[in-house]
Coordinates of C-alpha atoms in Angstrom, one line a residue:
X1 CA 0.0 0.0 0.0
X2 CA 1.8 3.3 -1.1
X3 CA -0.2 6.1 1.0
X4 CA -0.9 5.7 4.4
X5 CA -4.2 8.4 4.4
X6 CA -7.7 7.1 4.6
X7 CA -7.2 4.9 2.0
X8 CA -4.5 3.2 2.4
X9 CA -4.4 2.7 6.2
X10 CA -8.2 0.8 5.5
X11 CA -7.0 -1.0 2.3
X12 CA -4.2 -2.2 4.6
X13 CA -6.5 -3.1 7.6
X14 CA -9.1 -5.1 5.4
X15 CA -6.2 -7.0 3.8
X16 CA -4.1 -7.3 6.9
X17 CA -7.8 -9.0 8.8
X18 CA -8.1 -11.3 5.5
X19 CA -4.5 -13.1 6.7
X20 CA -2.2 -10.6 4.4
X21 CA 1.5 -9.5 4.5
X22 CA 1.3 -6.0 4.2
X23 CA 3.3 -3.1 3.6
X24 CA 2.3 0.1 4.4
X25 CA 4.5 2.7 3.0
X26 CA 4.3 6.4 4.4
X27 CA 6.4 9.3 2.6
X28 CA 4.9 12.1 4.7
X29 CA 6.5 12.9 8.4
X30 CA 3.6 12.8 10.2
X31 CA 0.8 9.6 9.7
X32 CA -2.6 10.3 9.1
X33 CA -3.0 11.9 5.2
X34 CA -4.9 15.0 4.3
X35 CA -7.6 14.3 6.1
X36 CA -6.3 14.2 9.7
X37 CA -3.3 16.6 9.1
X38 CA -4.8 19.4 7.1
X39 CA -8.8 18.6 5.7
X40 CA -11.2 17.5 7.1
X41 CA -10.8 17.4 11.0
X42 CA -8.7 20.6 11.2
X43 CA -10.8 22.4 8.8
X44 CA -13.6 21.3 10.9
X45 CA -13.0 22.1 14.3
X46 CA -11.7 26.1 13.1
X47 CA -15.2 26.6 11.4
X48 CA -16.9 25.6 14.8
X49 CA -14.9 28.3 16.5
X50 CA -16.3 30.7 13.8
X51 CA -19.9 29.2 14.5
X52 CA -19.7 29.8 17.9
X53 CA -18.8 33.4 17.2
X54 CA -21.6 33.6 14.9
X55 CA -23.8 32.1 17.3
X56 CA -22.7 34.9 19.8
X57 CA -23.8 37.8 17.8
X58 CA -27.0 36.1 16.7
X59 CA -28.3 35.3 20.1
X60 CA -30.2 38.5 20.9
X61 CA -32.7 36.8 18.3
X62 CA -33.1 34.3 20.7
X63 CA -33.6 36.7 23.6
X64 CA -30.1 36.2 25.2
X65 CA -28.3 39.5 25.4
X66 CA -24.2 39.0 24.9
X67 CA -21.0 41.5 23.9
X68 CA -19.9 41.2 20.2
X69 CA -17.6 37.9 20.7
X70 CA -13.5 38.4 21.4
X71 CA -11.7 36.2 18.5
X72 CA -8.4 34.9 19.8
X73 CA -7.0 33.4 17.1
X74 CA -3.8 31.9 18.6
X75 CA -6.1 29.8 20.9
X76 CA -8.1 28.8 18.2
X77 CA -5.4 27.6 16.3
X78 CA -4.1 26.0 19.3
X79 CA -6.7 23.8 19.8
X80 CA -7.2 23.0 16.2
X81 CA -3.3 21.7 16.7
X82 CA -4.1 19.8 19.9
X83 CA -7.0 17.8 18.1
X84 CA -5.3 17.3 15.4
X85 CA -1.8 15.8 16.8
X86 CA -4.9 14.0 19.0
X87 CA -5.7 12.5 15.7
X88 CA -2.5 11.4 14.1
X89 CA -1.4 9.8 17.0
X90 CA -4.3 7.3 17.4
X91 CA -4.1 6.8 14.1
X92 CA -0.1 6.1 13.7
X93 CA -0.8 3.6 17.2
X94 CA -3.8 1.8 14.9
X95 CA -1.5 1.1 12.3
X96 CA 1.1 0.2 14.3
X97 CA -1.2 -2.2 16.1
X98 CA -2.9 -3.8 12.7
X99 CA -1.5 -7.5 12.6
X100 CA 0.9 -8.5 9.4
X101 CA 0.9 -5.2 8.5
X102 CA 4.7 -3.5 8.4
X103 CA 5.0 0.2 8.2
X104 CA 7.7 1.3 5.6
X105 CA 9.1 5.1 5.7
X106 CA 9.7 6.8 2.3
X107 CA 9.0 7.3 -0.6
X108 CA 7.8 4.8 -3.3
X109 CA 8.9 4.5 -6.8
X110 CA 7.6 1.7 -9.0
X111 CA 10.9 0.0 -10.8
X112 CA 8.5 -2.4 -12.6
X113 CA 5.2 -4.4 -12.8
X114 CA 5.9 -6.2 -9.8
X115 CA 8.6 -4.0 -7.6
X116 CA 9.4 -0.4 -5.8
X117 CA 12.1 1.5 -4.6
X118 CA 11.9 2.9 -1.0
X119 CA 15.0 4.6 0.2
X120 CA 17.3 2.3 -1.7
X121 CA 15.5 -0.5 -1.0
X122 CA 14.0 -2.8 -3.6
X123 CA 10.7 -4.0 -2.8
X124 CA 9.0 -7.4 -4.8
X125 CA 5.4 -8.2 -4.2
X126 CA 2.3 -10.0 -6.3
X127 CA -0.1 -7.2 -6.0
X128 CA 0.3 -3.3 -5.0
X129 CA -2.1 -0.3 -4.3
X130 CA -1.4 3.3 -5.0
X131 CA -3.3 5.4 -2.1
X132 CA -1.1 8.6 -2.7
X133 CA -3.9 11.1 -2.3
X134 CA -3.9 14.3 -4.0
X135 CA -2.1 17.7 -3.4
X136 CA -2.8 21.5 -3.8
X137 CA -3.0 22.8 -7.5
X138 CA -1.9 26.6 -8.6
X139 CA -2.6 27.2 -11.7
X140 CA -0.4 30.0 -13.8
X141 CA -2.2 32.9 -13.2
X142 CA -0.7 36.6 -14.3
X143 CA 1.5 37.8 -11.8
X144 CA 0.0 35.8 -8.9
X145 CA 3.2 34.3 -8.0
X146 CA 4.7 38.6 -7.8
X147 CA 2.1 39.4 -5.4
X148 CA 1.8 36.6 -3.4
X149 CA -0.7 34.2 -1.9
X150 CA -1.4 31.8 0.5
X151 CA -3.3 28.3 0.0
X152 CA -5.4 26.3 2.5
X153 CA -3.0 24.4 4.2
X154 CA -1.0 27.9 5.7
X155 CA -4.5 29.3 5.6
X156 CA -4.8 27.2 8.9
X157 CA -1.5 28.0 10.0
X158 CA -1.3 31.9 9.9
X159 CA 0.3 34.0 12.6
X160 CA -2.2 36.5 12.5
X161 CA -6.0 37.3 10.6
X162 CA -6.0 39.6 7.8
X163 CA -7.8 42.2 7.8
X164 CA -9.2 41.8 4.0
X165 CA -9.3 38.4 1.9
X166 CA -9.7 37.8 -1.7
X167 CA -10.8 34.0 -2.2
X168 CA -10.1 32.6 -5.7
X169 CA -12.6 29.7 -6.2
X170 CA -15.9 28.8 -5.7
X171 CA -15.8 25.4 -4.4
X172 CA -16.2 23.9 -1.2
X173 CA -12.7 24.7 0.5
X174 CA -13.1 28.1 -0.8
X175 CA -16.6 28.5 0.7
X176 CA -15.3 27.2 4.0
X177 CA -12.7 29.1 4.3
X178 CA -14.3 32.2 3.3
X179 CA -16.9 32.3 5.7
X180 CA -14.9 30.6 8.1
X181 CA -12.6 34.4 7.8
X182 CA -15.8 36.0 7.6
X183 CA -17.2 34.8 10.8
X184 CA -13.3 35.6 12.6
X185 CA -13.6 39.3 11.3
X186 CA -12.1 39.7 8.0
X187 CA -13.9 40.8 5.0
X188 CA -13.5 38.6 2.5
X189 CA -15.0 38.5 -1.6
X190 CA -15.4 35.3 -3.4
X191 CA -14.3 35.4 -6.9
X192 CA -15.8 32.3 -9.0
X193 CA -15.6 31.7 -12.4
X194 CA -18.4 30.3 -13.3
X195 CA -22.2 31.6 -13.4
X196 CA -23.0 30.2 -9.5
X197 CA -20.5 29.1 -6.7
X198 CA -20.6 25.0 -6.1
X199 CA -20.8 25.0 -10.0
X200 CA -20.3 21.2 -9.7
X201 CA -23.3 20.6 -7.7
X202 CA -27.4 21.6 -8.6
X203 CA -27.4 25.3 -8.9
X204 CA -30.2 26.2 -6.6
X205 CA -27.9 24.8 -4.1
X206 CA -24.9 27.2 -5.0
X207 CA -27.3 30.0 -6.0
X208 CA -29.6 29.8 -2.2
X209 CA -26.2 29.7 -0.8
X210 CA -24.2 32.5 -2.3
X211 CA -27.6 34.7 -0.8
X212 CA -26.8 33.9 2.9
X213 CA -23.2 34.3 2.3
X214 CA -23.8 37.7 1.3
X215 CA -26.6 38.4 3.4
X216 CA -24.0 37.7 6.0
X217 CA -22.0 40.4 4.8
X218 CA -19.4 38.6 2.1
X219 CA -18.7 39.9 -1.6
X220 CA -19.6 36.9 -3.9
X221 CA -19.1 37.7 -7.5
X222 CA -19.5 35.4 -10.1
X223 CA -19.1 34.8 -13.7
X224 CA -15.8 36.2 -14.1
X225 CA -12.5 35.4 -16.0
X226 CA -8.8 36.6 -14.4
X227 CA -7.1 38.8 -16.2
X228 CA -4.3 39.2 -13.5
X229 CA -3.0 40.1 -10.0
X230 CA -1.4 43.1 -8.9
X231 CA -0.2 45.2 -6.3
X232 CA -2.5 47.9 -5.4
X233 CA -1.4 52.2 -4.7
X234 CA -2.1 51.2 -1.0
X235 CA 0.1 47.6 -1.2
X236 CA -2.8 45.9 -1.5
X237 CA -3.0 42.7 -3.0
X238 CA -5.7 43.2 -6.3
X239 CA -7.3 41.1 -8.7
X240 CA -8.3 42.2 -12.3
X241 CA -11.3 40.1 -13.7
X242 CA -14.1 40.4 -16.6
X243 CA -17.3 40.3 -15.2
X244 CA -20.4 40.4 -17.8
X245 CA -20.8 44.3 -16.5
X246 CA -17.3 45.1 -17.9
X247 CA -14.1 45.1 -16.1
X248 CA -13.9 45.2 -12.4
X249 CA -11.0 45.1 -9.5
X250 CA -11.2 43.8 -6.1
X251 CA -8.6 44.3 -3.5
X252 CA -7.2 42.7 0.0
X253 CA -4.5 42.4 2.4
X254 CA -4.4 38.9 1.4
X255 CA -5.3 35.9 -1.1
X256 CA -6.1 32.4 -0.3
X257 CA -6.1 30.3 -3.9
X258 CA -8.7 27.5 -3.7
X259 CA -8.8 26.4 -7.0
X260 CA -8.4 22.7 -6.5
X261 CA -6.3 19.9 -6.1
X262 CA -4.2 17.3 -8.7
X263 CA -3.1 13.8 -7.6
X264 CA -0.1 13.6 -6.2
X265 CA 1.1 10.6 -8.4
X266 CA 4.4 12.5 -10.1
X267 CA 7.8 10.6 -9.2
X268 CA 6.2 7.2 -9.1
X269 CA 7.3 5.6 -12.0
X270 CA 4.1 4.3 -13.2
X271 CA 4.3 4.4 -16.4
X272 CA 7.0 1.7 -15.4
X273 CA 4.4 -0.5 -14.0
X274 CA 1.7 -0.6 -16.5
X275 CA -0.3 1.8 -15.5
X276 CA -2.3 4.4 -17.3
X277 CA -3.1 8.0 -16.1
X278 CA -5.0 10.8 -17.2
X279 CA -2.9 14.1 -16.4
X280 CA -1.6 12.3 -13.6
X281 CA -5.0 10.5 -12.7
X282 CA -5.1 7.1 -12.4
X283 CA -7.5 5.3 -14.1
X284 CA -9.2 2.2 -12.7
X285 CA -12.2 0.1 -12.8
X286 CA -14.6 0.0 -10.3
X287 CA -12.8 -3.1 -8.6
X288 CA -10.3 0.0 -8.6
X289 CA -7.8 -2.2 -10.6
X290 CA -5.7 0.1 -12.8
X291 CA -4.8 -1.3 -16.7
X292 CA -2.1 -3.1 -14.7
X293 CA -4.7 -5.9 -13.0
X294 CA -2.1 -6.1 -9.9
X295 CA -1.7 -2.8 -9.3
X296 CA -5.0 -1.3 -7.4
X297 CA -6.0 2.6 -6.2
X298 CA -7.8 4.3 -4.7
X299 CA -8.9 7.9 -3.0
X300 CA -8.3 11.3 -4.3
X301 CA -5.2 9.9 -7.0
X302 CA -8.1 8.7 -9.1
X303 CA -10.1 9.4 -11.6
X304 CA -12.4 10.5 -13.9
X305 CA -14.9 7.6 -14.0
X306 CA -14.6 6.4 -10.7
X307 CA -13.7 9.7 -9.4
X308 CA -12.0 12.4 -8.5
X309 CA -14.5 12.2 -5.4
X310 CA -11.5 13.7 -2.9
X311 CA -13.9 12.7 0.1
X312 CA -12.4 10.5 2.8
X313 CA -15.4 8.3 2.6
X314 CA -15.1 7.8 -0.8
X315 CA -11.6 6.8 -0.4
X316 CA -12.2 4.6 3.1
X317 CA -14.9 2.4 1.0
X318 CA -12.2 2.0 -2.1
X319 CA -9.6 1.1 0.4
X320 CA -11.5 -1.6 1.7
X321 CA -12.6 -2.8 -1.9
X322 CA -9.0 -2.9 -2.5
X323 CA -8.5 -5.0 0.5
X324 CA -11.0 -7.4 -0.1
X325 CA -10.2 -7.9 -3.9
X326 CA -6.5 -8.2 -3.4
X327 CA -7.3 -11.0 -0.6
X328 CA -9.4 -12.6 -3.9
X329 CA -12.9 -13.1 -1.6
X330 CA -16.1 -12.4 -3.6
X331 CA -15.1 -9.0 -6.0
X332 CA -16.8 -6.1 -4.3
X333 CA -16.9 -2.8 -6.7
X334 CA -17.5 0.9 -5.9
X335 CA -21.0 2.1 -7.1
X336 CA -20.7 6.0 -7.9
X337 CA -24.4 6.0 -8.1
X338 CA -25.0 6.6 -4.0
X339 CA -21.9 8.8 -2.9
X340 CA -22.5 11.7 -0.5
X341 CA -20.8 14.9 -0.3
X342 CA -20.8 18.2 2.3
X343 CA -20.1 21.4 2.2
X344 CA -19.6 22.9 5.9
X345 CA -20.8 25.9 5.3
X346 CA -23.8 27.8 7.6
X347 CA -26.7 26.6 6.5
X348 CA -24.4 23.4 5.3
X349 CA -24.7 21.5 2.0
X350 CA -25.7 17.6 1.7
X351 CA -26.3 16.0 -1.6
X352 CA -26.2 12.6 -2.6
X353 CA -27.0 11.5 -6.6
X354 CA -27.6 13.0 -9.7
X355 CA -28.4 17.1 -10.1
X356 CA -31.7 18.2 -12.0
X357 CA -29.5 18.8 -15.0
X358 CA -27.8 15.2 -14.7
X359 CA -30.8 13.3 -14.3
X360 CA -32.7 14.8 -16.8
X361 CA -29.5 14.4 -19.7
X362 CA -29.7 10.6 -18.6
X363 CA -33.1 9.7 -17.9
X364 CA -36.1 10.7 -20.2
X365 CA -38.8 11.3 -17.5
X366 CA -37.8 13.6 -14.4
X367 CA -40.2 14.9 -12.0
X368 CA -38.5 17.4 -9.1
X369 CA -40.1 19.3 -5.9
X370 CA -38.2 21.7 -3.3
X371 CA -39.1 22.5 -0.1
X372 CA -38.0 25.7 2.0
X373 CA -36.5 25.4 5.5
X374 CA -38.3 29.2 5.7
X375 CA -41.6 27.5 7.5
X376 CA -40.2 24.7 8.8
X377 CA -41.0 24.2 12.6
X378 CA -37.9 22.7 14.2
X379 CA -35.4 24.5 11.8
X380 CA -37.8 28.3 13.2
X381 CA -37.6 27.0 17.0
X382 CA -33.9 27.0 16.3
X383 CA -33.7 30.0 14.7
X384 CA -31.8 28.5 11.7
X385 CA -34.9 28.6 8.8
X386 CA -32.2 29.0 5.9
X387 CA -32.3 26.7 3.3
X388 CA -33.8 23.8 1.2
X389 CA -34.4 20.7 -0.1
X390 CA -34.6 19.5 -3.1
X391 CA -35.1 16.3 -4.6
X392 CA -35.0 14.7 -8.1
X393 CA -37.1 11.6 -9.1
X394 CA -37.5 9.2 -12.2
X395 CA -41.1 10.1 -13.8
X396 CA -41.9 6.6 -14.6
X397 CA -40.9 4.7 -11.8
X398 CA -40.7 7.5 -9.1
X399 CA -37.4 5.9 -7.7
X400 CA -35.2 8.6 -6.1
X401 CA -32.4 9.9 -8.7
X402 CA -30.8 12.5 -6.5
X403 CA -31.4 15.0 -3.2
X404 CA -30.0 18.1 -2.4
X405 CA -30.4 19.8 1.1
X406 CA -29.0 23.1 1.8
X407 CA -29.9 24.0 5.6
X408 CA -28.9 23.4 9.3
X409 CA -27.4 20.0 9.6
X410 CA -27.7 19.6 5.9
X411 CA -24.5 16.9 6.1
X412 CA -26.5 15.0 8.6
X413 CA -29.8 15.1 7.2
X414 CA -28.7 13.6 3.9
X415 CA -27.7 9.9 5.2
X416 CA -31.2 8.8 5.1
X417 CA -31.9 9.2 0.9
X418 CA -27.9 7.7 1.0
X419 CA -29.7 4.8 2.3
X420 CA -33.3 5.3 0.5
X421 CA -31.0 5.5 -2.9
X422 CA -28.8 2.7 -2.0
X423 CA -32.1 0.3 -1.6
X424 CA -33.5 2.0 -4.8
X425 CA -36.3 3.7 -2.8
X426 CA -39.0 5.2 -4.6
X427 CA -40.5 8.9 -3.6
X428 CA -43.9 6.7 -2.5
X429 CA -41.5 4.4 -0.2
X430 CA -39.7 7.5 1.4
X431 CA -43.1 9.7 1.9
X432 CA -44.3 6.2 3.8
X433 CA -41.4 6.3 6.2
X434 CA -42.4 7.8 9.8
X435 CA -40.5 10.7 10.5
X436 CA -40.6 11.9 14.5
X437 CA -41.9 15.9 15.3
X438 CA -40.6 18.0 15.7
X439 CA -36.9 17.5 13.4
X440 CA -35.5 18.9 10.9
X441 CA -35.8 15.1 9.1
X442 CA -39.6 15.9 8.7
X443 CA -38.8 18.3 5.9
X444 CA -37.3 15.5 3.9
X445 CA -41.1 14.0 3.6
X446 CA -42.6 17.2 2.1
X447 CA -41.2 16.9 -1.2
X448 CA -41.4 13.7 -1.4
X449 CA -45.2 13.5 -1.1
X450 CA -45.2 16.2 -3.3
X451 CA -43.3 13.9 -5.7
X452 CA -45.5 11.2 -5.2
X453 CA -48.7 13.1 -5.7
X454 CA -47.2 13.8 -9.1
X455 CA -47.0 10.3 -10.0
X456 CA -50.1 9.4 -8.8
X457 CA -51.7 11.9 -11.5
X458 CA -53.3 10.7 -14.9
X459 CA -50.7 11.8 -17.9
X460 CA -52.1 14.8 -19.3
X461 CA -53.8 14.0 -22.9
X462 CA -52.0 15.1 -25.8

């Protein structure tokens, strides 16, 4: 196993419980991938810090008078350290304690089909997996690198807040992050590219979304195209961008680039090995064998068909598909039809399946209902009525194609249509399901009643 992230460590653990001799090769100093060092879990427990703070200036609404909040940032970043060494170290004492399995320091170079390199050391085995994860793409922009920037990973590490932040990107780091400086203090503006922010997901989630943002006080501005940074008359850092209004520039102290990540495959030899990539992608099946049938991978290194996902549950559920398959027990293969994805943003994103647009280029009947969080009892009692939910059916059979929530606890609320889609529930079998009052869940029955009701109506004649 080359990569000891999310993917890796559990391809290693589901061979290593399968009676295994594994190696488990780590290049980075510190165990525990992207994930535990610098996504998910540090990322996380910042923007909770900037929720409470929000929280603290919202809670007159709820009839609790309260100071504007004191951000200290060096104890926030502290404790975002603390958990995250917390982390690292159960998992490096996991690995350590997972039977057959050797952990091997370096880093990997394929020298064949069948053998590595690690630190001068040749390495033979039947079958590999590349878990290598991805890493943090800047694209050439004009003069960028003259001005400066910083990416996510210092993003968390910074000394001090700026007072001003441009944000390149309109994906979910960069929506994070943004509000995440937004809630610390900074003004920030989100530049995006294309016509909506979360371009990759159904637009009336990105479009709803970009409305709180900016009802919260951030510059979203969308639809643009970089002509090139620059240092402003004040030594501000700027950005020059075509807008459909004509030219506009944007200024700030600082610039966080969130444009994306590539897989961090270069170095590895595998063309070597037999296996094909695309820019650096590498492609596999959904057993997640590459064109080389012995050499497997899996998590954010992959790509396009069965990803790139870059989700840690994505890449736990290949790992362990890898370490079943290797073992050569019954094939299991990765079905990209029921993956769910998050945004952490306030009100949060949860979708799982295909977009309106999506289902309605594959499928030739789509029927589609949306429900508002604006009425909804338990979200109002809570004082947290943004958002929606929408969901996206077949018109023939009324099974459930896709659902999109945008609202408090969106990234919870979306496991139950994971599991109504992985069954191949039908909008009839979802509106069935007894849903307790009063939760937030119970909005998830509205539409699909609603979607139900449609089916149940005669065709209109022609």
């Amino acid at each position: 196993m080359i990569g000891g992230g999310s993917a890796g460590y559990h391809a290693a653990s589901t061979a290593s419980s399968a009676g295994l001799r594994v190696g488990l090769i780590e290049s980075a100093e510190r165990f525990g991938g992207l994930c535990i060092l610098r996504g998910c879990m540090p990322t996380k427990t910042l923007l909770r810090s900037a929720e409470i703070a929000q929280l603290v200036r919202e809670s007159d609404q709820l009839g609790i008078r309260s100071s504007s909040p004191r951000v200290d940032w060096p104890a926030v970043r502290q404790r975002k350290d603390e958990l995250v060494e917390e982390f690292a170290s159960y998992r490096q004492v996991s690995a350590e304690k997972l039977a057959n399995v050797e952990i091997i320091c370096g880093r990997a170079e394929f020298l064949g089909p069948d053998s590595i390199e690690v630190g001068g050391q040749v390495l033979n085995a039947p079958k590999f997996a590349v878990t290598t994860g991805s890493e943090i793409a800047i694209p050439p922009l004009p003069g960028l690198e003259d001005v400066g920037y910083i990416d996510s990973d210092e993003a968390q590490t910074l000394d001090r807040l700026p007072e001003s932040l441009l944000v390149i990107g309109g994906g979910a780091v960069a929506l994070e992050f943004a509000q995440l400086f937004l809630r610390l203090g900074v003004a920030v503006t989100v530049v995006q590219r294309s016509a909506h922010v979360l371009s990759g997901m159904d637009s009336a989630i990105g479009i709803a979304l970009a409305g709180y943002l900016e009802r919260e006080g951030m510059t979203v501005v969308t639809e643009t195209d970089i002509l090139g940074f620059e240092r402003a008359p004040d030594g501000r850092k700027q950005v020059r961008v075509n807008t459909p209004s004509g030219e506009r520039t944007f200024a700030a102290q600082e610039i966080l680039i969130a444009l994306g990540r590539r897989p961090a495959t270069r170095g590895l030899g595998l063309d070597r090995a037999g296996v094909d990539t695309d820019r650096g992608w590498i492609l596999v099946n959904t057993r997640m064998q590459t064109s080389n049938p012995n050499i497997y991978a899996a998590g954010d290194c992959i790509g396009p068909e069965v990803g790139p996902l870059q989700v840690v549950h994505t890449a736990v559920q290949q790992g362990q598909i890898i370490g079943n398959n290797v073992a050569e027990r019954k094939p299991q293969e990765f079905d990209l039809r029921v993956v769910p994805q998050a945004v952490f943003t306030d009100p949060s994103v949860g979708v799982v399946g295909l977009s309106e647009v999506e289902a309605r280029d594959r499928h030739s009947s789509v029927i589609v209902a949306q429900e508002t969080f604006e009425d909804q009892g338990k979200a109002l009692t809570m004082g947290q009525n943004k958002g929606l939910v929408k969901m996206v059916a077949d018109g023939v059979t009324g099974e459930l194609l896709g659902v999109h929530v945008l609202g408090p606890e969106a990234a919870d609320l979306i496991h139950e249509a994971v599991v109504a889609m992985h069954y191949r529930a039908t909008v009839d079998d979802f509106a069935r399901i007894p849903h307790l009052h009063p939760t937030l869940a119970e909005i998830m029955v509205d539409p699909a009643e609603e979607l139900a009701e449609m089916l149940a109506m005669p065709a209109p004649a022609r």
